[in-house]
Coordinates of C-alpha atoms and ligand atoms in Angstrom, one line a residue:
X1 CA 0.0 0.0 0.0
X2 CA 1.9 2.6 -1.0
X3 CA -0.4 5.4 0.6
X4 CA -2.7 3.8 3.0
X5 CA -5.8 3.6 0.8
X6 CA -7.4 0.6 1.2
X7 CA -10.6 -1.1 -0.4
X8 CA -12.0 -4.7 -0.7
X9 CA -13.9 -6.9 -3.2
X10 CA -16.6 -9.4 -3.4
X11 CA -19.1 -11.5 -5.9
X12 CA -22.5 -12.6 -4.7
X13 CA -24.8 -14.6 -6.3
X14 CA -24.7 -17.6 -8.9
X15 CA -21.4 -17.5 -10.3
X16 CA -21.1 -16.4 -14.5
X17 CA -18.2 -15.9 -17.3
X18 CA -16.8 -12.6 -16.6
X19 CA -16.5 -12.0 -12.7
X20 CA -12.7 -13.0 -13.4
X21 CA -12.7 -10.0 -15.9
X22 CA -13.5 -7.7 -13.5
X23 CA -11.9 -8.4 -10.6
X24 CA -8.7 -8.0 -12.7
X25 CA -9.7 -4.9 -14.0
X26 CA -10.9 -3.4 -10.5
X27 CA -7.4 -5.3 -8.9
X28 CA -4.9 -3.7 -11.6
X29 CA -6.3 -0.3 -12.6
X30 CA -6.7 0.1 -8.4
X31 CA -3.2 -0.9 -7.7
X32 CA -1.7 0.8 -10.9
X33 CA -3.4 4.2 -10.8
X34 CA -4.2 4.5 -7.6
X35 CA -1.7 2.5 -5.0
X36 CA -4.5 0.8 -3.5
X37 CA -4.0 -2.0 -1.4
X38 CA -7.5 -4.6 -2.9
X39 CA -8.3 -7.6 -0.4
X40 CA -10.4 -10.0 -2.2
X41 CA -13.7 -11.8 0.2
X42 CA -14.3 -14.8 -0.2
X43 CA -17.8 -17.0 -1.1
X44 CA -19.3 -13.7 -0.8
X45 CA -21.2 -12.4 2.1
X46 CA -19.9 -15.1 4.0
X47 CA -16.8 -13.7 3.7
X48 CA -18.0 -10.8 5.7
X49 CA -19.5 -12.6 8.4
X50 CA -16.7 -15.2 8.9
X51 CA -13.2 -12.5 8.2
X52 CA -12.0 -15.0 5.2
X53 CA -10.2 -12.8 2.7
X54 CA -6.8 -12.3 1.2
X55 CA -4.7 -9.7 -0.3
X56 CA -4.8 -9.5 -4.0
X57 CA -2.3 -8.8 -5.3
X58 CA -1.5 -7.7 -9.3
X59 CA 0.2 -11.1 -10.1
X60 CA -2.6 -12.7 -8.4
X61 CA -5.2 -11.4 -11.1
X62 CA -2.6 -12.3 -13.7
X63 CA -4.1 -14.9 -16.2
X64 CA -7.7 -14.8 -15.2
X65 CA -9.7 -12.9 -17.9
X66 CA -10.7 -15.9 -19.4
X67 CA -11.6 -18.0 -16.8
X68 CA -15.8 -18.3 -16.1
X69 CA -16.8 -18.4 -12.0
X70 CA -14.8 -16.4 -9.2
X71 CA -11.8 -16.9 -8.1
X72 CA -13.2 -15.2 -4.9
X73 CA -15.9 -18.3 -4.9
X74 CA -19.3 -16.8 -4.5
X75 CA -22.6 -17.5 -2.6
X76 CA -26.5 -17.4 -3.3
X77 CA -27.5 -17.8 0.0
X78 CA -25.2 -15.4 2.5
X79 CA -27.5 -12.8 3.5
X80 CA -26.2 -10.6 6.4
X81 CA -29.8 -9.2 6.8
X82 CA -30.7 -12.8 7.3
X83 CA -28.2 -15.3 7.6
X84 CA -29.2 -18.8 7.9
X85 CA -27.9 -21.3 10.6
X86 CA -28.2 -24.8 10.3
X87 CA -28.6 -25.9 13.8
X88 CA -29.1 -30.3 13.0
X89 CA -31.8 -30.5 11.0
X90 CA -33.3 -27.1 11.1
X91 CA -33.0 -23.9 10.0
X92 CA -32.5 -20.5 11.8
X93 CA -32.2 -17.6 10.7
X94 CA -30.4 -14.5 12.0
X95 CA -29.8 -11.2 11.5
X96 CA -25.6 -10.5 11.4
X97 CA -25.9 -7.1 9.8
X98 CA -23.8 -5.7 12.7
X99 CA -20.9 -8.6 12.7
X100 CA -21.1 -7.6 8.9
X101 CA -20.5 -4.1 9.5
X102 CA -18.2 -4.3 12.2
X103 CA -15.8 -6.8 10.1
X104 CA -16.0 -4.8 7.2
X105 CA -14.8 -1.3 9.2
X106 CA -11.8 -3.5 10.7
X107 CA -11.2 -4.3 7.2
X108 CA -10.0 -0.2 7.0
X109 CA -11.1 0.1 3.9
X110 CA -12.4 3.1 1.7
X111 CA -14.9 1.3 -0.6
X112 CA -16.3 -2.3 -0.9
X113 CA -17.0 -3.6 -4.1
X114 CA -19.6 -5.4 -5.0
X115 CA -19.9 -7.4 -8.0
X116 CA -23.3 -9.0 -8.7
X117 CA -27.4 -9.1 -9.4
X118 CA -30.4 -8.1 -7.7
X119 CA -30.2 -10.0 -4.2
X120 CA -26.6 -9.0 -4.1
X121 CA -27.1 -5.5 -4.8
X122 CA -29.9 -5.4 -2.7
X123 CA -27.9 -6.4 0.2
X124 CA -24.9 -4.0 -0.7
X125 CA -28.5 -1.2 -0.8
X126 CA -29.0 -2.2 3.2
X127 CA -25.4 -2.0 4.3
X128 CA -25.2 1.2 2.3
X129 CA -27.7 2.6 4.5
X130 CA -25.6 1.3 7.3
X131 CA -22.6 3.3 6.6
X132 CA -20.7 1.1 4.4
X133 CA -19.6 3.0 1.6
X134 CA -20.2 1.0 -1.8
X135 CA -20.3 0.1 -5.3
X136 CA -21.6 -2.5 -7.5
X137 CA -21.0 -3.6 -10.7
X138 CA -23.9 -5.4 -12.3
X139 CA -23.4 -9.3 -13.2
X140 CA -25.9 -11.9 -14.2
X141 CA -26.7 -14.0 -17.3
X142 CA -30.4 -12.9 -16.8
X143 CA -29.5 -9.5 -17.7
X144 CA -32.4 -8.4 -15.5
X145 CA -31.1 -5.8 -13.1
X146 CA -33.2 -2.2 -12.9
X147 CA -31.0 0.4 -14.3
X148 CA -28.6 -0.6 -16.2
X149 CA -29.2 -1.7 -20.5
X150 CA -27.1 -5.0 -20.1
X151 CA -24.9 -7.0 -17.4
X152 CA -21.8 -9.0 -18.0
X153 CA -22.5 -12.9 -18.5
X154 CA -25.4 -12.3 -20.8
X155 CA -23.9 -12.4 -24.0
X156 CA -21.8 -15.6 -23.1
X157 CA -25.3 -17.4 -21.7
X158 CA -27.0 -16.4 -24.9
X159 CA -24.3 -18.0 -26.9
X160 CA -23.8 -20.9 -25.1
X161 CA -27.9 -21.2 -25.2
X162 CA -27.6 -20.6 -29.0
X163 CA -25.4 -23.1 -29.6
X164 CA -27.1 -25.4 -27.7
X165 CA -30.2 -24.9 -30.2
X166 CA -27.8 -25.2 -33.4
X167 CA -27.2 -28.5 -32.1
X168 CA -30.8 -29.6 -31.6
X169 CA -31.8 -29.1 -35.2
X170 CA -30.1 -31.5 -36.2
X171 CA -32.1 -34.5 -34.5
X172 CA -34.9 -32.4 -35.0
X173 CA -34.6 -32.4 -38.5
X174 CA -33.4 -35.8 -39.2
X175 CA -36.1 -37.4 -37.1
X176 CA -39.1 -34.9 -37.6
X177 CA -39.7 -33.9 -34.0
X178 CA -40.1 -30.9 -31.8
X179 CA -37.2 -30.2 -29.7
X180 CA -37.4 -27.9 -26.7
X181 CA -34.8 -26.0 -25.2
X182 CA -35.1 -25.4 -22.0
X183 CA -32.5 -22.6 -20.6
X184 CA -32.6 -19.8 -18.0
X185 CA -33.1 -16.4 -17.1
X186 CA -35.6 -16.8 -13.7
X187 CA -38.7 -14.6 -14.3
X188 CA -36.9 -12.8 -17.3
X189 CA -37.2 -13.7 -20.8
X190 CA -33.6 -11.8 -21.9
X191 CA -31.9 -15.6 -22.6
X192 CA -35.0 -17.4 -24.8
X193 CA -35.6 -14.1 -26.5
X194 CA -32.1 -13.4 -27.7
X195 CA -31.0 -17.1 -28.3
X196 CA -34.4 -18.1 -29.5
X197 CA -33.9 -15.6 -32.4
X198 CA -30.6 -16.4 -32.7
X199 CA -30.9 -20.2 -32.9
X200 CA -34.0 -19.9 -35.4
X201 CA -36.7 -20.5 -32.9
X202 CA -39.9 -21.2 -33.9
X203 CA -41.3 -20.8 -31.2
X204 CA -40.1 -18.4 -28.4
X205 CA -42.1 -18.9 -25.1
X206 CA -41.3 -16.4 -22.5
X207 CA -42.7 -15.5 -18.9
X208 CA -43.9 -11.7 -20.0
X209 CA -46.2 -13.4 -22.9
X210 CA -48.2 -16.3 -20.9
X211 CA -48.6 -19.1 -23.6
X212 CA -51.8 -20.8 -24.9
X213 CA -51.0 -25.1 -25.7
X214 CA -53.5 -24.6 -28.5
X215 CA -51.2 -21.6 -30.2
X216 CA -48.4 -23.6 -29.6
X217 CA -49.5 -26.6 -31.1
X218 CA -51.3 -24.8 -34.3
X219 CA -48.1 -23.4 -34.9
X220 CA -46.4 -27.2 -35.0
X221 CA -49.3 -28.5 -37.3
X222 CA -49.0 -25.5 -39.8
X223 CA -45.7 -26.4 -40.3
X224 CA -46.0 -29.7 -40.9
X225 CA -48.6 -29.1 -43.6
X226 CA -46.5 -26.7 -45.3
X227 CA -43.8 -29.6 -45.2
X228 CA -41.7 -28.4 -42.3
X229 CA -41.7 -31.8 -40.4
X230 CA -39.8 -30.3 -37.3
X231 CA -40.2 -27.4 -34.8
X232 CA -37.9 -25.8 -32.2
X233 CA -39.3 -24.5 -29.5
X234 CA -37.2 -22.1 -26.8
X235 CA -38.7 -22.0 -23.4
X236 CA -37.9 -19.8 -20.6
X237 CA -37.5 -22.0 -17.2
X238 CA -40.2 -18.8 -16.1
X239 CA -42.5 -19.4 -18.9
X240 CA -46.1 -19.9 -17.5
X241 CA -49.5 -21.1 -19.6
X242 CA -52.2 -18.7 -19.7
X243 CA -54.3 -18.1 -16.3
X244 CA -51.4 -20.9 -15.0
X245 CA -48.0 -20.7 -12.9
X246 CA -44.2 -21.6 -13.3
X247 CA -42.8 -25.3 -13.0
X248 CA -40.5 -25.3 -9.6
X249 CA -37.5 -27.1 -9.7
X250 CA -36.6 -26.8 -6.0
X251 CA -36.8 -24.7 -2.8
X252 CA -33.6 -23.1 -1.4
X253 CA -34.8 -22.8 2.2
X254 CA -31.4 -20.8 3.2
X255 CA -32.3 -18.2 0.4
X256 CA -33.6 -15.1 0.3
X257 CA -35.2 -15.8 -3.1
X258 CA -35.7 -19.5 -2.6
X259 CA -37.7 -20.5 -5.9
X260 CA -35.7 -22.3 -8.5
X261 CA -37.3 -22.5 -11.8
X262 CA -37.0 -25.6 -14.1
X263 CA -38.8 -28.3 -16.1
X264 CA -41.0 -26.5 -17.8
X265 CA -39.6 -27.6 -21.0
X266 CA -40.6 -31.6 -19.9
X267 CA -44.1 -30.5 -19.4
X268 CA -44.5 -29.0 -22.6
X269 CA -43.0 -31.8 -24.3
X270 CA -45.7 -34.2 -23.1
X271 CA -48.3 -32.1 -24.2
X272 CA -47.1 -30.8 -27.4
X273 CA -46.6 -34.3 -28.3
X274 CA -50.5 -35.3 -27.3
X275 CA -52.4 -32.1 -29.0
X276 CA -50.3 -32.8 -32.0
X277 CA -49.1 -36.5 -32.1
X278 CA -45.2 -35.1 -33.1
X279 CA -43.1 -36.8 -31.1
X280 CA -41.3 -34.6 -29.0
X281 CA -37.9 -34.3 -26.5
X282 CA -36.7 -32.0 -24.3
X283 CA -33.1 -30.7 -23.7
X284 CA -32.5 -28.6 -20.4
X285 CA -29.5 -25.8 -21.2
X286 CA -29.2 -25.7 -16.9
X287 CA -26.2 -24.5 -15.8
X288 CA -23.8 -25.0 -18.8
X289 CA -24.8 -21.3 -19.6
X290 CA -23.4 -19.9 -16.8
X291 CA -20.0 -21.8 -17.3
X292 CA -17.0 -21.4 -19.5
X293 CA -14.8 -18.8 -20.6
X294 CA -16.7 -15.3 -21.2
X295 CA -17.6 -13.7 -24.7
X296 CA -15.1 -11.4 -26.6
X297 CA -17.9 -9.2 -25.7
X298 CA -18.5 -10.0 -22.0
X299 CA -14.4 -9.8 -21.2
X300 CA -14.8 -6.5 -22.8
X301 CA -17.9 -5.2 -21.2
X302 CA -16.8 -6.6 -17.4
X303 CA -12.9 -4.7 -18.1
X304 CA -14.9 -1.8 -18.7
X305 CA -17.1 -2.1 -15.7
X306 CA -14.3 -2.9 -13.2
X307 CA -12.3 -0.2 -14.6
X308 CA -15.1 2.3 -14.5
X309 CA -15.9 1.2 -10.6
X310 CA -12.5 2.4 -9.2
X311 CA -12.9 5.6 -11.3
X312 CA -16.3 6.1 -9.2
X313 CA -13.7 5.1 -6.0
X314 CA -11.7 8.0 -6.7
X315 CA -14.6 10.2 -7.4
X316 CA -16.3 8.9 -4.0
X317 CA -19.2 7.8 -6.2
X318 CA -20.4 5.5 -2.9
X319 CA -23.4 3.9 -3.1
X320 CA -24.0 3.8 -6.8
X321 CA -23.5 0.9 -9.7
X322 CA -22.1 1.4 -12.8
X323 CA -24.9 1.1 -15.3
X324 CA -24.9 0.6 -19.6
X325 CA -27.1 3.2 -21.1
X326 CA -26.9 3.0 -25.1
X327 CA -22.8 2.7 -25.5
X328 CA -22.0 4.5 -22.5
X329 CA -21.7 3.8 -19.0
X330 CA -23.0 5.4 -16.1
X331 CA -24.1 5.8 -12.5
X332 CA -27.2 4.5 -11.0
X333 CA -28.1 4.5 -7.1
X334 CA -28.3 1.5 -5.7
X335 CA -31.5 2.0 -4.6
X336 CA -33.3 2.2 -8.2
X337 CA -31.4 -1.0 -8.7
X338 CA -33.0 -3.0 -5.9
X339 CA -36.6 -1.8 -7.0
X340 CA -36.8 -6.1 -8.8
X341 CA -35.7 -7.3 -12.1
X342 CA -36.1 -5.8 -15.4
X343 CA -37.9 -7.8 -17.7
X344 CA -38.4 -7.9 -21.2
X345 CA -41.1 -5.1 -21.6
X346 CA -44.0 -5.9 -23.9
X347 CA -43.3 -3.9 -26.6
X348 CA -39.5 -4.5 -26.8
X349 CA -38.7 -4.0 -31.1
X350 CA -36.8 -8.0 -30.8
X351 CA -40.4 -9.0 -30.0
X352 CA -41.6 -7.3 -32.7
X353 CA -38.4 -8.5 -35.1
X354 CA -39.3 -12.1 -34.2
X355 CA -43.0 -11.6 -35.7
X356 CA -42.0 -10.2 -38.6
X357 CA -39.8 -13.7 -39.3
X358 CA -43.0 -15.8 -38.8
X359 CA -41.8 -16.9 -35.0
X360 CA -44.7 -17.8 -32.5
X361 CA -44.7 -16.5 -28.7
X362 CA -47.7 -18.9 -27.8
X363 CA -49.8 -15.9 -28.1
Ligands
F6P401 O1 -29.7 -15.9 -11.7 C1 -28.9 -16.8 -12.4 C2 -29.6 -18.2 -12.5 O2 -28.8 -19.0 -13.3 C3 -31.0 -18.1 -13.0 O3 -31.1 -18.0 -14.4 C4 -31.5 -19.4 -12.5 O4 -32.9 -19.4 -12.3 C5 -30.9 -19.6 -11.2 O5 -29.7 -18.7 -11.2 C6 -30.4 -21.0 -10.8 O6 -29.9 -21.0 -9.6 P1 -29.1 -22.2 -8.9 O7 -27.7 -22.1 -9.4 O8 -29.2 -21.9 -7.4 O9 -29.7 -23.5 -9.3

């Protein structure tokens, strides 16, 4: 520390290609330009509550801007508002805000970073208002955080999603079925939407636009009679019928935002293949999208976002995130972040693109 200045870093929240990216950017620019000492937390929030962290140093985020997770380690469920105790078989749950606070000021630092999505920045909103002076930087493959055009991670899910459906066409094709591609994106549509148009969708089924079976399953007969023996359908895990509700997967007592999505995608294979006698499979992308080396565009975006968050450290830009508006970045409060998740509004022009190329939302 070559003038005392001191500040810390942390990722919350499921883990996705270009937290790497920027703790190297936020860990070099910080040290380089500005002598800072950076002490990376670990797993998250727990590393608050339990003291585990470590002195980055510039070697140490040498060699990492490819690498998908956190070399930090991460956590979905370490809440300091909340923080749940197993105590044998049961759960408690108890509020650590003030450990949390009190670690963090022995830490001596000037800012704490924090890099993830809504729960996380929701969490870095509430320690805000308790004094801890703060900035995120926006990460999640849902690309559904308020205030901000686009997070890091997105890009690599959608391509990883896209791919995925490349590679389905081909049994679909060859043995005249519907496929269905499940993948991600919790009550956002951002991944189906994007991927389903890239990957040729023909049908895009997203949680904004509650789908009908009977639209869904016109759409599959109309192609076959005009000799298109196959369909591709991309589901959202938070796609939900008409008047119905999402498929849960499982329930993460110890979380804030317990509900896990998934299966959808099996459901809708059973009936498709009833109403329309099409055989049909189901492929779930899961987690594969949130692994791997980032994007081009992702290691590009999350440089730019780390870099931009120790500018806001100099300028004492506490409690805001760094935000993309349009090609530029800025800063949004915190508290206009936490307000829930962006999703894909209803008259969003990709909606409108994927119309105009004859692609069905189950509408
Ligand atoms: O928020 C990222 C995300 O991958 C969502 O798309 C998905 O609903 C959820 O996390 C899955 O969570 P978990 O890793 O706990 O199964």
């Amino acid at each position: 520390m070559k003038n005392g200045r001191r500040i810390a870093i942390l990722s919350g929240g499921g883990d996705c290609p270009g937290i790497n990216a920027v703790i190297r950017a936020v860990t070099k620019k910080a040290i380089l330009q500005l002598g800072l000492e950076v002490i990376g937390i670990e797993d998250g929030f727990h590393g608050v509550i339990h003291n585990r962290c470590r002195k980055l140093e510039y070697d140490s985020v040498s060699g990492i801007l490819t690498q998908g997770g956190t070399m930090l380690g991460t956590s979905k469920t370490a809440n300091p508002y909340r923080y749940a105790i197993k105590k044998g078989n049961k759960l408690e749950f108890k509020d650590m805000s003030k450990t949390a606070v009190e670690n963090i000021n022995k830490l001596d630092i000037e800012c704490l970073v924090c890099i993830g999505g809504d729960g996380t920045m929701g969490i870095s909103h509430d320690l805000l208002r308790d004094g801890v002076p703060i900035i995120g930087v926006p990460k999640t493959i849902d690309n559904d955080l308020k205030g901000t055009d686009i997070t890091f991670g997105f890009d690599s899910a959608v391509s990883i999603a896209t791919e995925g459906i490349d590679r389905i066409h081909t049994t679909a094709e060859s043995h005249h079925r519907v496929m269905i591609v499940e993948v991600m994106g919790h009550h956002a549509g951002w991944i189906a939407l994007h991927s389903g148009i890239a990957g040729g969708g023909d049908i895009i089924l997203i949680p904004e636009i509650p789908y009908k079976l009977d639209a869904i399953a016109e759409k599959v007969k109309e192609r076959h009679r005009k000799g298109k023996r196959f369909s591709i359908v991309v589901v959202a895990e938070g796609a939900k019928p008409k008047g119905g509700n999402v498929v849960i997967r499982r329930v993460v007592k110890e979380s804030s935002d317990p509900i896990r999505l998934g299966g959808i995608g099996f459901v809708l294979g059973e009936q498709i293949e009833k109403k329309t006698g099409v055989e049909s499979r189901t492929v779930v992308m899961g987690h594969l999208q949130r692994g791997g080396t980032p994007t081009p565009f992702d290691r590009v975006l999350a440089t730019r976002l780390g870099a931009r968050a120790v500018d806001m450290i100099e300028n004492k830009e506490f409690g805001y995130m760094v935000g993309v508006k349009g090609d530029s970045l800025i800063s949004v409060h915190l508290k206009d972040v936490a307000k829930g998740p962006r999703l894909v509004p209803l008259d969003d022009p990709l909606i409108e693109t994927a119309r105009g190329v004859n692609t069905c939302f189950g509408d």
